[in-house]
Coordinates of C-alpha atoms in Angstrom, one line a residue:
Chain A
X69 CA 133.4 81.1 70.1
X70 CA 132.8 79.4 66.8
X71 CA 131.8 76.3 68.8
X72 CA 128.4 77.8 69.4
X73 CA 127.5 78.2 65.8
X74 CA 128.5 74.7 64.9
X75 CA 126.7 73.2 67.9
X76 CA 123.3 74.7 67.1
X77 CA 123.1 72.3 64.2
X78 CA 124.1 69.3 66.2
X79 CA 120.7 67.7 66.5
X80 CA 119.9 67.7 62.8
X81 CA 123.3 66.6 61.6
X82 CA 123.6 63.9 64.2
X83 CA 120.2 62.4 63.3
X84 CA 121.4 62.0 59.7
X85 CA 124.6 60.6 61.1
X86 CA 122.7 58.0 63.1
X87 CA 121.2 56.7 60.0
X88 CA 124.4 56.3 58.0
X89 CA 126.7 55.3 60.8
X90 CA 125.7 52.2 62.7
X91 CA 128.8 52.3 64.9
X92 CA 127.7 55.3 67.0
X93 CA 128.4 54.7 70.6
X94 CA 126.1 55.5 73.4
X95 CA 128.2 58.4 74.4
X96 CA 128.0 59.9 70.9
X97 CA 124.2 59.5 71.2
X98 CA 124.2 61.5 74.4
X99 CA 126.4 64.1 72.9
X100 CA 124.1 64.4 70.0
X101 CA 121.1 65.1 72.3
X102 CA 123.0 67.8 74.0
X103 CA 121.8 71.0 72.4
X104 CA 123.8 74.1 73.1
X105 CA 121.5 76.4 75.2
X106 CA 120.8 79.9 73.9
X107 CA 122.2 83.0 75.5
X108 CA 118.9 83.8 77.1
X109 CA 118.6 80.3 78.5
X110 CA 122.1 80.6 80.0
X111 CA 121.2 84.0 81.5
X112 CA 118.0 82.6 83.1
X113 CA 120.0 79.5 84.3
X114 CA 122.6 81.7 85.9
X115 CA 120.0 83.7 87.8
X116 CA 118.8 80.5 89.5
X117 CA 122.3 79.7 90.8
X118 CA 124.5 81.3 93.4
X119 CA 128.0 82.5 92.5
X120 CA 129.4 79.9 94.8
X121 CA 127.6 77.1 92.9
X122 CA 128.9 78.3 89.5
X123 CA 132.4 78.6 90.9
X124 CA 132.2 75.1 92.4
X125 CA 131.1 73.6 89.1
X126 CA 133.8 75.4 87.2
X127 CA 136.4 74.1 89.7
X128 CA 135.1 70.5 89.1
X129 CA 135.3 70.9 85.3
X130 CA 138.9 72.3 85.6
X131 CA 139.9 69.4 87.9
X132 CA 138.3 66.8 85.6
X133 CA 140.0 68.2 82.5
X134 CA 143.4 68.4 84.3
X135 CA 143.2 64.8 85.4
X136 CA 142.3 63.6 81.9
X137 CA 145.0 65.7 80.4
X138 CA 147.6 64.3 82.8
X139 CA 146.8 60.9 81.5
X140 CA 146.9 62.2 77.9
X141 CA 143.3 61.3 77.4
X142 CA 141.4 63.9 75.3
X143 CA 138.2 65.1 77.0
X144 CA 135.0 64.2 75.3
X145 CA 132.3 66.8 75.7
X146 CA 129.8 64.0 76.2
X147 CA 131.7 62.7 79.2
X148 CA 132.2 66.1 80.6
X149 CA 128.4 66.8 80.4
X150 CA 127.5 63.4 81.8
X151 CA 129.9 63.1 84.6
X152 CA 130.6 66.7 85.7
X153 CA 128.2 69.3 84.3
X154 CA 125.1 67.2 85.0
X155 CA 122.2 69.5 86.1
X156 CA 124.2 72.5 85.1
X157 CA 123.6 71.9 81.4
X158 CA 121.7 75.1 80.9
X159 CA 124.7 77.1 81.9
X160 CA 127.2 74.9 80.2
X161 CA 128.6 77.7 77.9
X162 CA 129.2 79.9 80.9
X163 CA 131.0 77.1 82.8
X164 CA 133.2 76.3 79.9
X165 CA 134.0 80.0 79.3
X166 CA 135.1 80.3 83.0
X167 CA 137.1 77.1 82.8
X168 CA 138.9 78.3 79.7
X169 CA 139.7 81.6 81.5
X170 CA 141.0 79.7 84.5
X171 CA 143.2 77.6 82.3
X172 CA 144.7 80.6 80.6
X173 CA 145.1 82.9 83.6
X174 CA 146.2 80.4 86.2
X175 CA 147.8 77.6 84.3
X176 CA 148.9 79.2 81.1
X177 CA 147.1 76.5 79.2
X178 CA 144.6 76.7 76.4
X179 CA 141.6 74.3 76.0
X180 CA 141.3 73.5 72.4
X181 CA 138.9 71.4 70.4
X182 CA 140.9 68.9 68.4
X183 CA 138.0 67.0 67.0
X184 CA 135.0 69.2 66.1
X185 CA 132.9 66.1 65.0
X186 CA 133.2 64.2 68.2
X187 CA 133.8 67.3 70.4
X188 CA 137.1 66.3 71.9
X189 CA 139.3 68.7 73.8
X190 CA 142.9 68.8 74.9
X191 CA 145.0 71.3 76.8
X192 CA 147.9 72.9 75.1
X193 CA 150.6 75.2 76.4
X194 CA 149.7 78.8 76.1
X195 CA 152.8 80.3 77.4
X196 CA 154.7 82.7 75.2
X197 CA 156.8 80.3 73.2
X198 CA 158.9 83.0 71.7
X199 CA 160.5 83.8 75.0
X200 CA 161.7 80.3 75.4
X201 CA 164.3 79.3 73.0
X202 CA 165.0 75.6 72.3
X203 CA 166.3 74.3 75.5
X204 CA 167.3 70.9 74.4
X205 CA 168.1 69.0 71.2
X206 CA 164.5 67.9 70.8
X207 CA 163.3 71.4 70.7
X208 CA 166.1 72.4 68.3
X209 CA 165.2 69.9 65.7
X210 CA 161.5 70.5 66.2
X211 CA 162.0 74.2 65.7
X212 CA 163.7 73.6 62.4
X213 CA 161.0 71.3 61.2
X214 CA 158.2 73.6 62.3
X215 CA 159.9 76.5 60.6
X216 CA 160.0 74.7 57.4
X217 CA 156.3 73.8 57.5
X218 CA 155.3 77.3 58.5
X219 CA 157.3 79.0 55.8
X220 CA 155.8 76.6 53.2
X221 CA 152.3 77.7 54.1
X222 CA 151.4 74.9 56.6
X223 CA 152.0 71.7 54.6
X224 CA 155.2 70.2 53.3
X225 CA 155.5 67.0 51.2
X226 CA 158.3 64.7 52.4
X227 CA 160.7 65.3 49.5
X228 CA 160.2 69.1 49.8
X229 CA 161.0 68.8 53.5
X230 CA 164.3 67.2 52.8
X231 CA 165.0 69.6 50.0
X232 CA 164.3 72.6 52.1
X233 CA 166.2 71.3 55.1
X234 CA 169.1 71.2 52.8
X235 CA 168.6 74.8 51.8
X236 CA 167.7 76.1 55.2
X237 CA 170.6 78.2 56.1
X238 CA 173.0 75.4 55.7
X239 CA 176.1 76.9 54.4
X240 CA 177.6 75.5 51.3
X241 CA 179.8 72.5 51.8
X242 CA 178.2 71.1 54.9
X243 CA 175.7 69.0 53.0
X244 CA 176.0 67.1 49.7
X245 CA 172.7 66.7 47.9
X246 CA 173.2 64.8 44.7
X247 CA 171.0 63.1 42.2
X248 CA 171.1 59.3 42.2
X249 CA 172.0 58.3 38.7
X250 CA 169.6 56.1 36.7
X251 CA 166.6 56.6 38.9
X252 CA 163.2 57.2 37.6
X253 CA 161.4 59.1 39.1
X254 CA 164.4 61.2 40.1
X255 CA 165.8 60.4 43.5
X256 CA 168.3 62.4 45.5
X257 CA 170.6 61.5 48.3
X258 CA 172.1 63.5 51.2
X259 CA 175.6 63.0 52.3
X260 CA 177.9 64.8 54.6
X261 CA 179.7 67.6 52.8
X262 CA 183.4 68.3 53.0
X263 CA 183.0 71.0 55.6
X264 CA 181.1 68.7 57.9
X265 CA 183.7 66.0 57.6
X266 CA 186.2 68.5 58.8
X267 CA 184.3 70.6 61.3
X268 CA 181.5 68.4 62.8
X269 CA 182.5 65.8 65.3
X270 CA 180.7 62.5 64.8
X271 CA 181.1 61.8 68.4
X272 CA 179.1 65.0 69.2
X273 CA 176.5 64.0 66.7
X274 CA 176.0 60.7 68.5
X275 CA 175.8 62.5 71.8
X276 CA 173.2 64.8 70.3
X277 CA 171.2 61.7 69.1
X278 CA 171.6 60.1 72.5
X279 CA 170.0 63.1 74.1
X280 CA 167.3 63.4 71.5
X281 CA 166.2 59.8 71.8
X282 CA 167.2 59.2 75.4
X283 CA 169.6 56.4 74.6
X284 CA 173.2 55.6 75.2
X285 CA 175.3 56.7 72.2
X286 CA 177.1 53.3 72.5
X287 CA 173.9 51.5 71.6
X288 CA 174.6 52.5 68.0
X289 CA 177.6 50.3 67.8
X290 CA 178.5 50.9 64.2
X291 CA 178.2 54.6 64.4
X292 CA 180.0 54.7 67.7
X293 CA 182.9 52.8 66.3
X294 CA 183.1 55.1 63.3
X295 CA 182.8 58.2 65.5
X296 CA 185.6 57.1 67.7
X297 CA 188.0 55.7 65.2
X298 CA 191.3 57.6 64.9
X299 CA 190.5 58.7 61.3
X300 CA 187.3 60.6 62.0
X301 CA 188.4 62.1 65.3
X302 CA 191.5 63.6 63.8
X303 CA 189.5 65.2 61.1
X304 CA 187.0 66.9 63.3
X305 CA 187.9 69.4 65.9
X306 CA 185.4 70.3 68.6
X307 CA 182.3 71.5 66.9
X308 CA 180.5 74.8 67.7
X309 CA 177.6 74.0 65.4
X310 CA 174.7 73.1 67.8
Chain B
X225 CA 143.1 88.1 98.2
X226 CA 143.4 87.0 94.6
X227 CA 146.6 88.1 92.9
X228 CA 147.5 88.8 89.3
X229 CA 149.7 86.1 87.8
X230 CA 152.4 86.4 85.2
X231 CA 153.7 83.8 82.8
X232 CA 156.5 83.1 85.3
X233 CA 153.9 81.9 87.8
X234 CA 152.2 79.8 85.2
X235 CA 155.4 78.1 84.0
X236 CA 156.3 77.3 87.7
X237 CA 152.8 75.8 88.2
X238 CA 153.0 73.8 84.9
X239 CA 156.3 72.3 85.9
X240 CA 155.3 71.5 89.4
X241 CA 152.2 69.8 88.0
X242 CA 154.3 67.7 85.7
X243 CA 156.7 66.5 88.5
X244 CA 154.2 66.5 91.4
X245 CA 156.7 67.3 94.1
X246 CA 160.1 69.0 94.2
X247 CA 162.6 69.9 96.9
X248 CA 163.3 73.4 98.1
X249 CA 166.5 73.8 96.3
X250 CA 165.0 72.8 93.0
X251 CA 162.0 75.0 93.7
X252 CA 164.3 78.0 94.1
X253 CA 166.1 77.1 90.9
X254 CA 162.8 76.7 89.1
X255 CA 161.6 80.0 90.4
X256 CA 164.7 81.7 89.1
X257 CA 164.4 80.0 85.7
X258 CA 160.7 80.9 85.4
X259 CA 161.4 84.5 86.2
X260 CA 164.3 84.7 83.8
X261 CA 162.4 83.1 81.0
X262 CA 159.6 85.6 81.3
X263 CA 161.7 88.5 82.3
X264 CA 160.0 88.9 85.7
X265 CA 161.8 90.1 88.7
X266 CA 163.1 87.4 90.9
X267 CA 163.9 88.3 94.5
X268 CA 165.8 85.4 96.0
X269 CA 164.0 85.2 99.3
X270 CA 160.5 85.8 97.9
X271 CA 159.8 82.2 96.7
X272 CA 157.0 81.8 99.3
X273 CA 155.4 85.1 98.2
X274 CA 155.6 83.9 94.6
X275 CA 153.9 80.6 95.6
X276 CA 151.3 82.5 97.7
X277 CA 150.2 84.4 94.6
X278 CA 149.8 81.1 92.7
X279 CA 147.9 79.6 95.7
X280 CA 145.5 82.5 95.8
X281 CA 144.4 81.6 92.3
X282 CA 144.4 77.8 92.9
X283 CA 142.2 78.1 96.0
X284 CA 138.9 78.2 94.1
X285 CA 139.9 74.9 92.5
X286 CA 140.6 73.3 95.8
X287 CA 144.3 73.0 94.9
X288 CA 147.3 74.3 96.7
X289 CA 151.1 74.2 96.6
X290 CA 152.0 73.0 100.1
X291 CA 155.3 72.7 101.8
X292 CA 156.3 69.7 104.0
X293 CA 159.3 68.0 105.4
X294 CA 160.6 64.6 104.3
X295 CA 160.9 62.2 107.2
X296 CA 163.8 60.6 105.5
X297 CA 166.2 63.5 104.9
X298 CA 164.6 66.4 106.7
X299 CA 164.5 68.6 103.6
X300 CA 161.6 70.8 102.8
X301 CA 159.5 69.9 99.7
X302 CA 156.8 71.6 97.7
X303 CA 153.9 69.6 96.4
X304 CA 150.8 70.4 94.4
X305 CA 147.9 68.9 96.3
X306 CA 144.1 68.6 96.2
X307 CA 142.5 70.1 99.2
X308 CA 139.3 68.0 99.5
X309 CA 138.6 67.8 103.2
X310 CA 137.3 64.3 103.9
X311 CA 138.3 62.0 101.2
X312 CA 141.4 60.7 99.4
X313 CA 139.9 62.0 96.2
X314 CA 143.0 62.3 94.2
X315 CA 143.3 58.6 94.2
X316 CA 139.7 57.7 93.5
X317 CA 140.2 58.1 89.7
X318 CA 143.2 55.8 89.6
X319 CA 142.3 53.0 92.0
X320 CA 139.3 50.7 92.4
X321 CA 137.3 50.6 95.6
X322 CA 138.9 47.5 97.0
X323 CA 142.3 48.9 96.2
X324 CA 141.5 52.0 98.1
X325 CA 140.4 49.9 101.0
X326 CA 143.7 48.2 101.1
X327 CA 145.5 51.5 101.0
X328 CA 143.5 52.6 104.0
X329 CA 144.4 49.4 105.8
X330 CA 148.1 50.1 105.0
X331 CA 147.6 53.6 106.4
X332 CA 146.1 52.0 109.6
X333 CA 149.1 49.8 110.0
X334 CA 151.5 52.7 109.5
X335 CA 149.7 55.1 111.9
X336 CA 149.5 52.5 114.6
X337 CA 153.1 51.3 114.2
X338 CA 156.0 52.6 116.4
X339 CA 158.4 53.1 113.5
X340 CA 156.0 54.5 110.9
X341 CA 156.4 51.3 108.7
X342 CA 154.2 48.5 107.5
X343 CA 155.7 45.2 106.4
X344 CA 154.6 43.6 103.2
X345 CA 153.6 40.5 105.3
X346 CA 151.3 42.6 107.5
X347 CA 149.8 44.3 104.5
X348 CA 149.1 41.0 102.8
X349 CA 147.6 39.6 105.9
X350 CA 145.3 42.5 106.2
X351 CA 143.5 41.4 103.1
X352 CA 141.8 38.8 105.2
X353 CA 139.6 41.4 106.9
X354 CA 138.6 43.3 103.7
X355 CA 135.0 44.1 103.3
X356 CA 135.1 44.9 99.6
X357 CA 136.2 42.4 97.0
X358 CA 139.2 40.6 98.5
X359 CA 142.5 41.1 96.7
X360 CA 144.6 38.1 96.0
X361 CA 148.2 38.0 97.0
X362 CA 149.5 38.8 93.5
X363 CA 147.0 41.6 93.1
X364 CA 148.1 43.1 96.4
X365 CA 151.7 42.9 95.4
X366 CA 150.9 44.5 92.1
X367 CA 148.9 47.2 93.9
X368 CA 151.8 48.0 96.2
X369 CA 154.1 48.4 93.2
X370 CA 151.6 50.8 91.6
X371 CA 151.3 52.8 94.9
X372 CA 155.1 53.2 95.0
X373 CA 155.2 54.1 91.3
X374 CA 152.5 56.7 91.8
X375 CA 154.4 58.1 94.7
X376 CA 152.0 57.4 97.5
X377 CA 154.2 54.9 99.3
X378 CA 157.9 54.2 99.6
X379 CA 159.4 50.7 99.9
X380 CA 162.7 49.6 101.4
X381 CA 163.6 46.1 102.4
X382 CA 160.0 44.9 102.3
X383 CA 158.7 47.7 104.5
X384 CA 156.4 50.4 103.4
X385 CA 156.3 54.0 104.5
X386 CA 154.3 57.0 103.4
X387 CA 156.0 59.2 100.7
X388 CA 156.6 62.8 101.5
X389 CA 154.1 63.7 98.8
X390 CA 151.5 61.5 100.5
X391 CA 152.1 63.0 103.9
X392 CA 151.8 66.6 102.5
X393 CA 148.7 65.8 100.5
X394 CA 146.9 63.7 103.1
X395 CA 147.7 65.5 106.3
X396 CA 144.2 67.0 106.7
X397 CA 142.6 63.7 105.9
X398 CA 144.9 61.8 108.3
X399 CA 144.3 64.2 111.1
X400 CA 140.5 63.9 110.7
X401 CA 140.5 60.1 110.3
X402 CA 142.9 59.3 113.1
X403 CA 142.7 62.2 115.4
X404 CA 144.4 61.3 118.7
X405 CA 145.8 58.2 117.2
X406 CA 148.2 59.9 114.9
X407 CA 151.6 61.0 116.3
X408 CA 152.5 64.7 116.2
X409 CA 156.1 66.0 116.4
X410 CA 156.8 68.0 119.5
X411 CA 159.3 70.2 117.6
X412 CA 157.6 71.1 114.3
X413 CA 154.0 70.2 115.2
X414 CA 153.4 68.3 112.0
X415 CA 152.1 64.7 111.9
X416 CA 154.9 62.2 112.4
X417 CA 155.4 58.6 111.4
X418 CA 159.1 57.9 111.4
X419 CA 160.0 59.4 114.8
X420 CA 161.5 58.8 118.2
X421 CA 159.5 58.7 121.4
X422 CA 160.4 59.8 124.9
X423 CA 160.7 56.7 127.1
X424 CA 159.2 58.4 130.1
X425 CA 155.8 56.8 130.4
X426 CA 154.1 60.0 131.7
X427 CA 155.7 62.0 128.9
X428 CA 155.9 60.1 125.6
X429 CA 156.4 63.0 123.3
X430 CA 157.3 62.2 119.7
X431 CA 160.0 63.9 117.5
X432 CA 160.7 63.3 113.8
X433 CA 164.0 61.7 113.1
X434 CA 165.3 64.7 111.2
X435 CA 163.9 67.0 113.9
X436 CA 165.8 65.0 116.5
X437 CA 169.0 65.5 114.5
X438 CA 168.4 69.2 114.3
X439 CA 167.2 69.8 117.8
X440 CA 169.9 67.8 119.5
X441 CA 172.7 68.8 117.2
X442 CA 175.9 69.5 119.1
X443 CA 174.4 68.7 122.5
X444 CA 176.6 66.6 124.7
X445 CA 173.7 65.1 126.7
X446 CA 170.3 65.1 125.1
X447 CA 167.3 65.6 127.3
X448 CA 163.7 65.5 126.4
X449 CA 162.4 69.1 125.8
X450 CA 159.2 68.3 127.6
X451 CA 160.1 66.3 130.7
X452 CA 163.9 66.8 130.8
X453 CA 164.5 63.0 131.1
X454 CA 167.6 61.7 129.4
X455 CA 166.9 61.1 125.7
X456 CA 168.1 57.5 125.2
X457 CA 167.8 57.2 121.5
X458 CA 170.6 57.5 119.0
X459 CA 170.8 61.0 117.5
X460 CA 170.7 60.7 113.7
X461 CA 173.7 62.3 112.0
X462 CA 173.0 65.2 109.8
X463 CA 174.6 63.5 106.8
X464 CA 172.0 62.4 104.3
X465 CA 172.2 58.7 104.0
X466 CA 168.8 58.0 102.5
X467 CA 168.3 57.9 98.8
X468 CA 166.5 60.7 97.1
X469 CA 163.3 59.0 96.1
X470 CA 161.3 61.7 94.5
X471 CA 161.3 63.0 91.0
X472 CA 164.4 64.9 89.9
X473 CA 163.6 68.1 88.3
X474 CA 165.4 67.6 84.9
X475 CA 162.6 69.1 82.9
X476 CA 162.5 72.8 83.1
X477 CA 160.2 73.0 80.2
X478 CA 156.7 71.5 80.4
X479 CA 156.4 67.8 79.5
X480 CA 153.9 68.7 76.9
X481 CA 156.6 70.3 74.7
X482 CA 158.9 67.3 74.8
X483 CA 156.1 65.0 73.9
X484 CA 155.3 67.0 70.8
X485 CA 159.0 67.0 70.0
X486 CA 159.1 63.2 70.4
X487 CA 156.3 62.7 67.9
X488 CA 157.9 64.9 65.4
X489 CA 161.2 63.1 65.6
X490 CA 159.6 59.7 64.7
X491 CA 161.3 60.1 61.3
X492 CA 164.7 60.0 63.0
X493 CA 163.7 57.0 65.0
X494 CA 163.1 55.2 61.7
X495 CA 166.5 56.2 60.5
X496 CA 168.1 55.0 63.7
X497 CA 166.9 51.5 63.4
X498 CA 170.3 50.8 61.9
X499 CA 171.6 49.9 65.3
X500 CA 174.2 47.2 66.1

């Protein structure tokens, strides 16, 4: 747990923080005074407690985090220590370890620190994502975007994203990507390619968008009209590109 | 006995956590889906065993997946509940003390009623006898709306009943708090609110409306199963006329995933502001 290494410096770093940052809240103060106990301290602490007591406290921590997570509120370590851990501070690392195990083994969730400065945690899904293919349009688009970012080493600038989306296994003719004349710096634009005009049904696109954003396709009146005009519907047969 | 869980169990649990309560049919479909997704064996009639395995691991957290019957449509439902013995703890994080007091008063009204309902008028009037900070009329109405939204109460035509999830979750609490006062169904032995009562004064057994429908189905002359007196009440038809009030299981993948997806499609939302 890399947490432990970081936390052993918490007292000295927070003291300097206190001088420079006058907006520190009371909770951040309490967190700063929480020093991660050493392994031997934890051991001694555990000896004084019964197994049932440790289990009970673990259960309380799990419940607390689940409730916060349900409301999409990240869990602050300071709050956790203050409201739940309380007298069990000396065995905090053990409690957290068991809570993490419970999340993984019972719920298929992972407790991750999203803010190492303020020690905030959230629960993320730990279930094997590879076995679940995109089940709905949202996930389909997400997977495309995530793949792009991943393949580009983790970060993608906006224009690169668009550029790559164009190249990402889109067969020639489906997209038109042309330079806009007289622009400085150079700008490009995307249009539907000829093949898309012929093969992709605009009505289906609207349906896809409707599902993605949970809206009625008819709410996009202009597009809806265009999609259902006789010209476009005669061009596109039913698409199998989804 | 604590059992080993697979990803299929975990996905089932995650989904049930997201929706709170689901009916038996959907639970079976979800069980099938979870097993398929994680290539686990799915034996059709073994849903309860599957859930038992999950429950064995939930028990140390005082949580359980419990089964209960809806008093409206008679169907069986599965709900993820907290098993704290003496308090309505699940609610304490969402409601203020005086709001909880009003909820308890509503519970009092429902338990002591004949038809398992409390009118909004009676609930509003009960604020007069509150010991904690009194709720104003508007606050009470707002609270009742929240209680319905959070699936503790159901409302129809100005009358409030306990939701199926509420009954499943609070049964131990209700039995402890109300003891002899709470009605118990003679047929299924669970606590009963919307039920029929035998008119024989020395009998007085109660039967849930759906249990009446099932028990007396096809019988020409219904008689009380306890005292054999003629059962004078109308036997409910087995057609489901009540509306399905609980969450529909349209999400087979955890809500977390769709929320991440929503955030990443904010680009598209910007593009789609070219509406109308």
